[in-house]
Structure formats: structure tokens, C-alpha cells
Tab-separated table of C-alpha atoms and ligand atoms in Angstrom:
chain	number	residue	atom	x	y	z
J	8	UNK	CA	-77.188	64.317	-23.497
J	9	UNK	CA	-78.819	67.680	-23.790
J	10	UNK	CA	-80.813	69.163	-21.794
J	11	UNK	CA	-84.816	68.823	-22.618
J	12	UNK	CA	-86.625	71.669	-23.321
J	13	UNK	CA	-89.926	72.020	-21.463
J	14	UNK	CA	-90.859	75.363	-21.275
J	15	UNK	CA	-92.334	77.711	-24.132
J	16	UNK	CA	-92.393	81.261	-24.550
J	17	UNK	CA	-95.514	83.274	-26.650
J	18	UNK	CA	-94.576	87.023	-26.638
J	19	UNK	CA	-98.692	87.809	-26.489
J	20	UNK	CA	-97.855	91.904	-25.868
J	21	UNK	CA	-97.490	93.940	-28.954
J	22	UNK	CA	-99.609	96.632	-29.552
J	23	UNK	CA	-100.892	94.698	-33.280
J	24	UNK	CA	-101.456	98.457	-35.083
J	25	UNK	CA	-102.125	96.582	-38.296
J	26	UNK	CA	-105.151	94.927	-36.988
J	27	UNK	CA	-107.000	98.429	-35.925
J	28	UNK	CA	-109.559	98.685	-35.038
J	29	UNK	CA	-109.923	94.951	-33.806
J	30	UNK	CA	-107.329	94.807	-31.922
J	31	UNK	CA	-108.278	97.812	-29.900
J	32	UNK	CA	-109.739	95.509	-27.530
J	33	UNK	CA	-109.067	92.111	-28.558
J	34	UNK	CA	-105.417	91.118	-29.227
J	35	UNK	CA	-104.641	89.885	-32.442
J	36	UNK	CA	-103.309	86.325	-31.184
J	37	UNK	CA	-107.049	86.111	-29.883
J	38	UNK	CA	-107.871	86.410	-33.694
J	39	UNK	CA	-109.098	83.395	-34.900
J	40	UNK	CA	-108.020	80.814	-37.948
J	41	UNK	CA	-111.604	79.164	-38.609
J	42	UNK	CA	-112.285	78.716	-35.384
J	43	UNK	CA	-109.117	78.744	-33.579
J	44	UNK	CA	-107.186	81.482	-31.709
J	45	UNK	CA	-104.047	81.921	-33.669
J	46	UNK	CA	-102.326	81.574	-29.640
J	47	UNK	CA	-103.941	78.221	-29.773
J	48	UNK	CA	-102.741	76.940	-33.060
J	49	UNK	CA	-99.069	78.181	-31.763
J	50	UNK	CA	-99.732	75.860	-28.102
J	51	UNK	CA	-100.668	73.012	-30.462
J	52	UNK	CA	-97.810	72.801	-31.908
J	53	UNK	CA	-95.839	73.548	-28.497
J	54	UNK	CA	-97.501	70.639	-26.912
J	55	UNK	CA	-96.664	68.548	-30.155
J	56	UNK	CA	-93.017	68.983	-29.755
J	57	UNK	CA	-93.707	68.116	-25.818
J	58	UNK	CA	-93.347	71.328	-24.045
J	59	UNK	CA	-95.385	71.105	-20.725
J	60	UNK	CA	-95.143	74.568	-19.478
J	61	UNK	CA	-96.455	77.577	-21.456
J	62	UNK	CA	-95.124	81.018	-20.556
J	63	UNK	CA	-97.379	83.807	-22.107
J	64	UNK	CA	-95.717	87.397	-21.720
J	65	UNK	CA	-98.705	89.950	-21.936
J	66	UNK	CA	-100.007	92.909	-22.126
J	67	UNK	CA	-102.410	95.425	-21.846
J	68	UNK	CA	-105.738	94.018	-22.979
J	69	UNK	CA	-104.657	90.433	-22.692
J	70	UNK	CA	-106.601	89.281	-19.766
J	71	UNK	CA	-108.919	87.507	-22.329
J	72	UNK	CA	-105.522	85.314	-23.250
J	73	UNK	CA	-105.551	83.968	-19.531
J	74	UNK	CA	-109.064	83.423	-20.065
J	75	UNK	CA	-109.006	81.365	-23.201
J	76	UNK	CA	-106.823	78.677	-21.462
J	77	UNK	CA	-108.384	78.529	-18.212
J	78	UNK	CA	-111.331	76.105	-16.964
J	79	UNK	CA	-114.644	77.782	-18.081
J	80	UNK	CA	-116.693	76.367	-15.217
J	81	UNK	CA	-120.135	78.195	-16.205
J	82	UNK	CA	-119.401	77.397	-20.190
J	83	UNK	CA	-118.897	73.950	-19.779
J	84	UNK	CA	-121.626	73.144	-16.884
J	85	UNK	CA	-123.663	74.253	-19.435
J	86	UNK	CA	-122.293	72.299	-22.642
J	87	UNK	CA	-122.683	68.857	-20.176
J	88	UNK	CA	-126.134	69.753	-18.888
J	89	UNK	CA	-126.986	70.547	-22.520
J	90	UNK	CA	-125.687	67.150	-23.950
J	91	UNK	CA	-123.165	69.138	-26.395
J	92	UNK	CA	-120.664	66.378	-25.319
J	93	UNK	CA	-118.225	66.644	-28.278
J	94	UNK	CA	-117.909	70.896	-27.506
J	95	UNK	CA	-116.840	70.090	-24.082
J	96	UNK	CA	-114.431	66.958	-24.765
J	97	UNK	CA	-112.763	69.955	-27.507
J	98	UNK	CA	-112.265	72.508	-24.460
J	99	UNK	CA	-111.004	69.383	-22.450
J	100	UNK	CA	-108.534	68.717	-24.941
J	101	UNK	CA	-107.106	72.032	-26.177
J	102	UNK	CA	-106.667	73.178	-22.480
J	103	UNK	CA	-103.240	73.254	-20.654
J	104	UNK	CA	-103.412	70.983	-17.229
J	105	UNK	CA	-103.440	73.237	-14.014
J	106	UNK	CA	-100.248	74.460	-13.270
J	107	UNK	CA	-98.762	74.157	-17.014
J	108	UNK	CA	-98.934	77.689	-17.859
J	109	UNK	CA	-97.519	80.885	-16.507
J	110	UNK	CA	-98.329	84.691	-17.420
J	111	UNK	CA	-96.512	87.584	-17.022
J	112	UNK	CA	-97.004	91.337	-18.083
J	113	UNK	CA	-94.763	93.109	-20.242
J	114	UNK	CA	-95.348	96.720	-19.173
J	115	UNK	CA	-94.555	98.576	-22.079
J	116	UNK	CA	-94.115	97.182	-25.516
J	117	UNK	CA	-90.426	98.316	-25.646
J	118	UNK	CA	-89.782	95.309	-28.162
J	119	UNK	CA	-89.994	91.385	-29.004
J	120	UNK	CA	-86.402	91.272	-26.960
J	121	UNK	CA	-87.932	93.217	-24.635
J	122	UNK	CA	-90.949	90.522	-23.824
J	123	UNK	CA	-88.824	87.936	-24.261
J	124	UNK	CA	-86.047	89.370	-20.970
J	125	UNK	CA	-89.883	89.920	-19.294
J	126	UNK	CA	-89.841	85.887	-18.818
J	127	UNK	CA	-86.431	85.484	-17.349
J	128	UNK	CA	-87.905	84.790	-13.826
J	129	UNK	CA	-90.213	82.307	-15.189
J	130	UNK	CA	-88.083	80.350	-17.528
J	131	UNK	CA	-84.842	80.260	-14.971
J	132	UNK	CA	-81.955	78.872	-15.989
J	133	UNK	CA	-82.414	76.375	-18.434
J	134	UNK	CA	-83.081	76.223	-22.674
J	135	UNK	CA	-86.396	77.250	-23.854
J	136	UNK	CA	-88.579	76.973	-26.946
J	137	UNK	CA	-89.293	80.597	-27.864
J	138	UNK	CA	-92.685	81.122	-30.646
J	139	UNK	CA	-94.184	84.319	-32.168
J	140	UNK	CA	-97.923	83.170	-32.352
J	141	UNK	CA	-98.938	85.313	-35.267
J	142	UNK	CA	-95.979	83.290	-37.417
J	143	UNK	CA	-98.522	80.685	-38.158
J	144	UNK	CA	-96.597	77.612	-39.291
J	145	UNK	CA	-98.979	75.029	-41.236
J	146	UNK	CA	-96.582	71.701	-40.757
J	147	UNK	CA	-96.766	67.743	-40.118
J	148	UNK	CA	-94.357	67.290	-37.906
J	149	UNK	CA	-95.476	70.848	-36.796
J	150	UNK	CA	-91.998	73.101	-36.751
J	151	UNK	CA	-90.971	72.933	-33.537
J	152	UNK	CA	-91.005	69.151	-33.573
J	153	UNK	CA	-88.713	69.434	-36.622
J	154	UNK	CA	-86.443	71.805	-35.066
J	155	UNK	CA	-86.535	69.233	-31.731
J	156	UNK	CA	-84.456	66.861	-33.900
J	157	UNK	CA	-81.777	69.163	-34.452
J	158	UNK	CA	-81.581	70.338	-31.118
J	159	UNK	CA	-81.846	66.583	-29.804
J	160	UNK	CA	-78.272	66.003	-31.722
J	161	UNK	CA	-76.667	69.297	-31.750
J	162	UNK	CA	-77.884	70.869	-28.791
J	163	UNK	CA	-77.137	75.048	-28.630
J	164	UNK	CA	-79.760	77.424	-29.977
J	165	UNK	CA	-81.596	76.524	-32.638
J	166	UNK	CA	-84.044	78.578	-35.579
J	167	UNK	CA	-86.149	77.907	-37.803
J	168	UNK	CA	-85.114	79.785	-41.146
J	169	UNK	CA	-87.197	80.054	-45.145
J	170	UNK	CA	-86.295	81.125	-48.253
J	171	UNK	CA	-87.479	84.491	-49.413
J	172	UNK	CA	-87.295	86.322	-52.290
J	173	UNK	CA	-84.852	89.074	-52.900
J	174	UNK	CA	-86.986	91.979	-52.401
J	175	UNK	CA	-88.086	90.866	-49.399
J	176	UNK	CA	-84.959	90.355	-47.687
J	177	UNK	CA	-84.715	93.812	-45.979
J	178	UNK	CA	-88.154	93.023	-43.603
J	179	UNK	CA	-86.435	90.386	-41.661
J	180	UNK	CA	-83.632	88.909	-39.851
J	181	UNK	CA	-81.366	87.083	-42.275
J	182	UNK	CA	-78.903	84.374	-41.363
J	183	UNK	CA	-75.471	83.042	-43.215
J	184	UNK	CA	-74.441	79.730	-44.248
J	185	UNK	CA	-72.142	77.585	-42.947
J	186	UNK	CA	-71.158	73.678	-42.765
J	187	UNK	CA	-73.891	71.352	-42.505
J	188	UNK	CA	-75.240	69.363	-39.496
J	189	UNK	CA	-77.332	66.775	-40.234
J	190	UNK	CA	-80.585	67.737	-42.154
J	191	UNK	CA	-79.683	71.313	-40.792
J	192	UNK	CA	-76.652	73.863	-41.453
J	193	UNK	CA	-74.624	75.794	-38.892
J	194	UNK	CA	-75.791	79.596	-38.596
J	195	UNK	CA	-72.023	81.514	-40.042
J	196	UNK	CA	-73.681	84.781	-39.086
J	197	UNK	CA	-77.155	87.216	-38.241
J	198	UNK	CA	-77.995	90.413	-39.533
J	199	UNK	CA	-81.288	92.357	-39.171
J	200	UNK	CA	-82.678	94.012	-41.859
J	201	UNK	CA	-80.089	94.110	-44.492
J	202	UNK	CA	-79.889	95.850	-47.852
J	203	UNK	CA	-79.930	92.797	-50.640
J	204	UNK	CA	-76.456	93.640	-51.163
J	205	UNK	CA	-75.654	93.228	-47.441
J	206	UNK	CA	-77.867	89.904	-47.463
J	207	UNK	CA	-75.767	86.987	-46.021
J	208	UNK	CA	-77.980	84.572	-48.374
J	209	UNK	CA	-81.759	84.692	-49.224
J	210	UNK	CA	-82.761	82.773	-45.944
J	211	UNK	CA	-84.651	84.785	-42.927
J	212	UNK	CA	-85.365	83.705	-39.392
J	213	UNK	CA	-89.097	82.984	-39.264
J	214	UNK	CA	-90.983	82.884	-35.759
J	215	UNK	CA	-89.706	79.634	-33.606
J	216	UNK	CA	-86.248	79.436	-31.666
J	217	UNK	CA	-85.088	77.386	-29.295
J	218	UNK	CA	-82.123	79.419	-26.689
J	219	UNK	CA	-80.389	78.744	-24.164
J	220	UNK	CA	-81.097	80.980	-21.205
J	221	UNK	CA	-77.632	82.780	-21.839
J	222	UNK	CA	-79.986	84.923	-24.154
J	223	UNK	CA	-81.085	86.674	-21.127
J	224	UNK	CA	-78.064	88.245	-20.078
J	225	UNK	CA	-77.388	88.964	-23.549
J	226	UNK	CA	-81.493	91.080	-23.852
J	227	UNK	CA	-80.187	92.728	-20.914
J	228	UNK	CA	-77.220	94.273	-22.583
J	229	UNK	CA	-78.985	95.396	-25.227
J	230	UNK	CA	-80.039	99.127	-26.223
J	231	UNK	CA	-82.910	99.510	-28.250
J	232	UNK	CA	-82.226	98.912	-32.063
J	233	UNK	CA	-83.497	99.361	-35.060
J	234	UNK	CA	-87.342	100.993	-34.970
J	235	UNK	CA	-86.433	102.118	-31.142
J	236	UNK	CA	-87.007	98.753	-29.627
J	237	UNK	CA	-84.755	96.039	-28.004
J	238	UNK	CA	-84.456	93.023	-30.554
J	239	UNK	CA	-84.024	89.392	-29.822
J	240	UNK	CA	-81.768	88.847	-33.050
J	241	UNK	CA	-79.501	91.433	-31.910
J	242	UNK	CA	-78.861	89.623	-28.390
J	243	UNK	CA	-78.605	86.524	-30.611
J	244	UNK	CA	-75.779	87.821	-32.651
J	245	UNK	CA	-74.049	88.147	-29.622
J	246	UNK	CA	-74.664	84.985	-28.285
J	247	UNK	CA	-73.342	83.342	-31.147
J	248	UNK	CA	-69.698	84.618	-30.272
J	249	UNK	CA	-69.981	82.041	-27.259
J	250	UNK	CA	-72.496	79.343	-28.501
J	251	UNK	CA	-73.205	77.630	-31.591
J	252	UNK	CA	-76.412	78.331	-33.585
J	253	UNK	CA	-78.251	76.074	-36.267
J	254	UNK	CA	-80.319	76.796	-38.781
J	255	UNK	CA	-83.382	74.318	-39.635
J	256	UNK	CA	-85.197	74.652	-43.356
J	257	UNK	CA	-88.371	73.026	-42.181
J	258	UNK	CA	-90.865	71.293	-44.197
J	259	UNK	CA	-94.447	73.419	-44.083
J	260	UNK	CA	-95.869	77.134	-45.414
J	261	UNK	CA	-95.824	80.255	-43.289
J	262	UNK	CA	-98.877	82.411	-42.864
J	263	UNK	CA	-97.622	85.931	-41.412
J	264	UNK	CA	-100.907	86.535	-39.711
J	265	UNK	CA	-99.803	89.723	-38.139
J	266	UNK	CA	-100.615	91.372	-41.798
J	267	UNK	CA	-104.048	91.163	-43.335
J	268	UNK	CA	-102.871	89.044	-46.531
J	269	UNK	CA	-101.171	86.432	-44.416
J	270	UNK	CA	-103.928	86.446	-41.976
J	271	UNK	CA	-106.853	85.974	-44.777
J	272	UNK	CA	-104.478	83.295	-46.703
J	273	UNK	CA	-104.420	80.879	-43.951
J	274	UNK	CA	-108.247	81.328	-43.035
J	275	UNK	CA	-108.746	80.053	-46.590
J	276	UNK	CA	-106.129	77.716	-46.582
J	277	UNK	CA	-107.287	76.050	-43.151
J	278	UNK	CA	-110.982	76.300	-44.014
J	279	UNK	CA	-110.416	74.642	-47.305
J	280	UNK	CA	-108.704	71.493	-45.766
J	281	UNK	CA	-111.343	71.349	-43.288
J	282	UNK	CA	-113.390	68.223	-43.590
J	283	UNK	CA	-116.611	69.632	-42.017
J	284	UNK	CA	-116.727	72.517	-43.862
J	285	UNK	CA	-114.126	72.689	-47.069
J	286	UNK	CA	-116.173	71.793	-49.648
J	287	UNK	CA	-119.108	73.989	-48.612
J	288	UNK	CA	-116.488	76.388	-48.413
J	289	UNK	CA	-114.784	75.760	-51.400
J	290	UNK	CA	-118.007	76.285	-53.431
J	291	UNK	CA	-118.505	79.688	-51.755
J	292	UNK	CA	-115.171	80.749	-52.325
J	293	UNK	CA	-115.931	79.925	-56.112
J	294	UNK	CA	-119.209	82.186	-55.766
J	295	UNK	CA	-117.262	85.172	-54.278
J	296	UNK	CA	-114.749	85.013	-57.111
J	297	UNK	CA	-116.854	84.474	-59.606
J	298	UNK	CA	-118.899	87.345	-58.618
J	299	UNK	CA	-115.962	89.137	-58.264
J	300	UNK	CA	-115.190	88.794	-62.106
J	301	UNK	CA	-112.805	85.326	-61.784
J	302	UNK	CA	-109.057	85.074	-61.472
W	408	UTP	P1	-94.931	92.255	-34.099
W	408	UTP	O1	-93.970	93.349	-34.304
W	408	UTP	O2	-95.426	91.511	-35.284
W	408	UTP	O3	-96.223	92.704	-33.269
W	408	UTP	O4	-94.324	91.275	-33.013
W	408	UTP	P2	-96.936	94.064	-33.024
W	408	UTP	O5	-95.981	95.145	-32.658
W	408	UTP	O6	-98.026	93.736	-32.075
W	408	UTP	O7	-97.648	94.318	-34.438
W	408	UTP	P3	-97.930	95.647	-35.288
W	408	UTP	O8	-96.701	95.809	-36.136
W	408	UTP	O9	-98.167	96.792	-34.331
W	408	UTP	O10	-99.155	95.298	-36.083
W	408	UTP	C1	-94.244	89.856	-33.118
W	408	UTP	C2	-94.658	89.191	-31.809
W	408	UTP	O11	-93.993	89.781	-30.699
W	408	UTP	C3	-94.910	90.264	-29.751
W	408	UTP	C4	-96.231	90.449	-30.499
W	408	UTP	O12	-97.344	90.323	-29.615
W	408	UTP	C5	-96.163	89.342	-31.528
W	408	UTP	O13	-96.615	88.103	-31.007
W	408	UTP	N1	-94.385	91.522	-29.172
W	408	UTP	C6	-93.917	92.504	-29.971
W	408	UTP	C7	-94.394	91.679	-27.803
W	408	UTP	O14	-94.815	90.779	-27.043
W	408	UTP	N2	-93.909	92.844	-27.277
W	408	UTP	C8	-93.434	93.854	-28.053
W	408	UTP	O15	-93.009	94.893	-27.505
W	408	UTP	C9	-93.437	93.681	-29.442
């Protein structure tokens, strides 16, 4: 039997320098998908895979984070007294129970490692579902719930992992190949940021891990890597000397909405498949193009 994993981690503290000027005083997991916070889309899926504690590592500017999942007494006194029933049961529904969610500052933004070590204290000593919010997955079963299945028969650390193209390969953290496990594959090796030549295989680690709390001891050891910060993949190559990693090739499409394309891709791709508002939408979007002088 392995051990369930309840907890979740959002690293909520980079600086989002792509996003400037909006993120000067909003962070960018506070930007929204429709109508959404992209944080909120990532707890969704958390709570999907049945994670009932949410551990959101922060920074400056992020009060507004704690906000958005608290009780809004004013907001929603006024939604009830108003008769804008269907508003409040929404809040109701999207927000955490009391006690389910835990915040923590990370002081400096000294790395994605870095935040991760910050909830140490908070996750303790057990496995833990780790999810960059701003790797927007769009999946049914949502990823985590996929990788759940893996982890469920394999235990150890589990990632989520997607084909790229060639050229791309350098950006990310790439992963190697080895025997199979079930609908997933045993990770034969990590590198960051390789040349193509260098390149393991054409598969990158994408946004949603689940570790066992080893990893922290692991962070710790680290010295800051490549772009002078401490990275998680580098603490994860050295975990996988003593533990066994798996990869999992999920089903669903990845919107990388820490850059503007990825971020204005899934706005269109969630407002399109809305049923309130897609085919309003749709027409619009076939105005703008139009205009625009057409594909
Ligand atoms: P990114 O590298 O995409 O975020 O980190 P960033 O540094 O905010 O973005 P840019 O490049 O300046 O635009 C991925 C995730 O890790 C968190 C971010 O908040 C994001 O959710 N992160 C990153 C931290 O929590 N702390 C850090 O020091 C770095």
C-alpha cells in the first residue's frame, strides 16, 4: 500500500517579469482564464485528484492569493441579500474548507527549488503533489488524477512529461527512457536544459510532480544552478540515485501561461468551449480576424 498523497504544493512567488507591467501588483497566477484565476484552475484539478490540503508558497505581493480563497463575508452578504444565488453557491464551491490550506512566504525568489524547500515545515514528512499554476493543463481526468494512477501502483516520485519538438528541447527539463510500467515508463535519467544533441529523448517535464519528502533534504543540498537559482530537477536527479521515478504521458494540451502566447491560447481555447459564452465568442473572434485581414 502506498502512502496517499494529501497535500499540494503551488509555488505562487516568482517575480512573473514577462507579465510587466501587470504583474507589478497583481501576480500572474491571479491572472485570469475567462474568468478564473489561473491558481484556481491549478486547485481544481488538485481537489480532483483528492488532495485536501493546499500549501501556497508566496511572495511579495501575494496577499491577494490568501484573499481569493478565503470567506468574503462582505461580498457574499451582499450576493444573498441581493438574490444573486447562483454567484454565491460558485464562491461556495470553488473555496477550500477552513483549515485546508496553508501559506507560507518565500522571502526571496532564489528559485522554483527554492519555494519548493520553503514548504518543508508544512508538508512534513510524507509524499506530496507538487503543481506550477501557470502550467495550465486542459485534461479529463485532469493530470494529476492521471498521474494518481501511476503513483497508486508504483508508488516513488512521479512526473508528468510531453513531447516537444526538437528546437525546443533546450528550455526545459528533459527526461530518458526506460522500461515500461503500466501505461507509464520508468524515468532512466534527468537533465536540465540540454543541447539537442545532449537530449535524452524529445520528452520534457511539464509542471505537476508528485515526491516524496526525501526531495527536501535533497533542495537543501543544492547550490544554485543554472540562471543563479536553486532548481527542483537538479535535487530530483539526485533523488533518483535512491528512489525510483516514473514518467506519465498524460492525455490533455498544455497552455504555458507564464508567456503571453500560451496565456492568450488558452483564454481562447477556454472561452470557445464555454457554453454561456463560446459561440458569442466564437463569432467575435471571426470579426477580429477578419478585420485583421483572415488567416
Ligand atoms: P517561472 O520561472 O515561470 O516564474 O516559475 P517567474 O520567475 O515568476 O516568471 P518570469 O520568468 O519572471 O516571467 C514557475 C513557477 O514557480 C514559481 C512561480 O511563481 C511559478 O508559479 N516560482 C519561481 C517561485 O515560487 N519562486 C521562485 O523563486 C521562482
Amino acid at each position: 500500500m502506498v502512502k496517499k498523497i494529501n497535500k499540494a504544493v503551488f509555488p505562487v512567488a516568482g517575480l512573473g517579469t514577462r507579465f510587466l507591467p501587470a504583474t507589478k501588483a497583481v501576480p500572474k497566477e491571479m491572472l485570469t482564464i475567462v474568468d478564473r484565476p489561473v491558481v484556481q484552475l491549478a486547485v481544481d484539478e488538485a481537489r480532483e485528484a483528492g488532495i485536501e490540503h493546499f500549501v501556497f508558497v508566496t511572495g511579495r505581493n501575494k496577499a491577494v492569493i490568501e484573499d481569493h480563497f478565503d470567506k468574503q463575508y462582505e461580498l457574499e452578504e451582499t450576493l444573498r441579500s441581493r438574490g444573486k444565488l447562483e454567484e454565491l453557491r460558485l464562491l461556495e464551491s470553488d473555496r477550500p474548507s477552513a483549515g485546508q490550506t496553508s501559506f507560507t512566504r518565500q522571502q526571496e525568489p532564489l528559485g522554483l527549488g527554492h519555494a519548493v524547500w520553503c514548504a518543508r515545515e508544512l508538508v512534513g514528512n510524507e509524499p506530496f503533489a507538487l503543481m506550477l499554476p501557470d502550467v495550465l493543463i486542459h485534461a479529463s481526468p485532469g493530470c494529476l488524477k492521471q498521474m494518481m494512477q501511476t503513483y497508486d501502483s508504483h508508488g516513488g516520485n512521479v512526473i508528468a512529461v510531453e513531447q516537444v519538438a526538437p528546437e525546443e528541447i533546450h528550455r526545459y527539463g528533459v527526461v530518458g527512457i526506460g522500461k515500461p510500467a503500466g501505461d507509464a515508463f520508468e524515468i532512466s535519467g534527468m537533465v536540465e536544459k540540454p543541447s539537442p544533441e545532449d537530449a535524452p529523448s524529445n520528452k520534457i517535464i511539464t509542471g505537476r510532480y508528485i515526491l516524496q519528502p526525501e526531495i527536501f533534504d535533497k533542495i537543501a543540498n543544492q547550490n544554485p544552478g543554472s540562471g543563479g537559482e536553486i532548481q527542483i530537477t537538479d535535487a530530483m536527479i539526485q533523488l533518483a540515485e535512491d528512489q525510483p521515478f516514473y514518467g506519465v504521458e498524460f492525455e490533455g494540451t498544455t497552455y504555458d501561461c507564464g508567456n503571453k502566447i500560451g496565456f492568450l491560447s488558452a483564454n481562447v481555447a477556454y472561452g470557445l468551449e464555454r457554453e454561456d459564452i463560446g459561440p458569442q465568442f466564437k463569432q467575435a473572434l471571426k470579426q477580429i480576424i477578419a478585420e485583421a485581414g483572415g488567416l
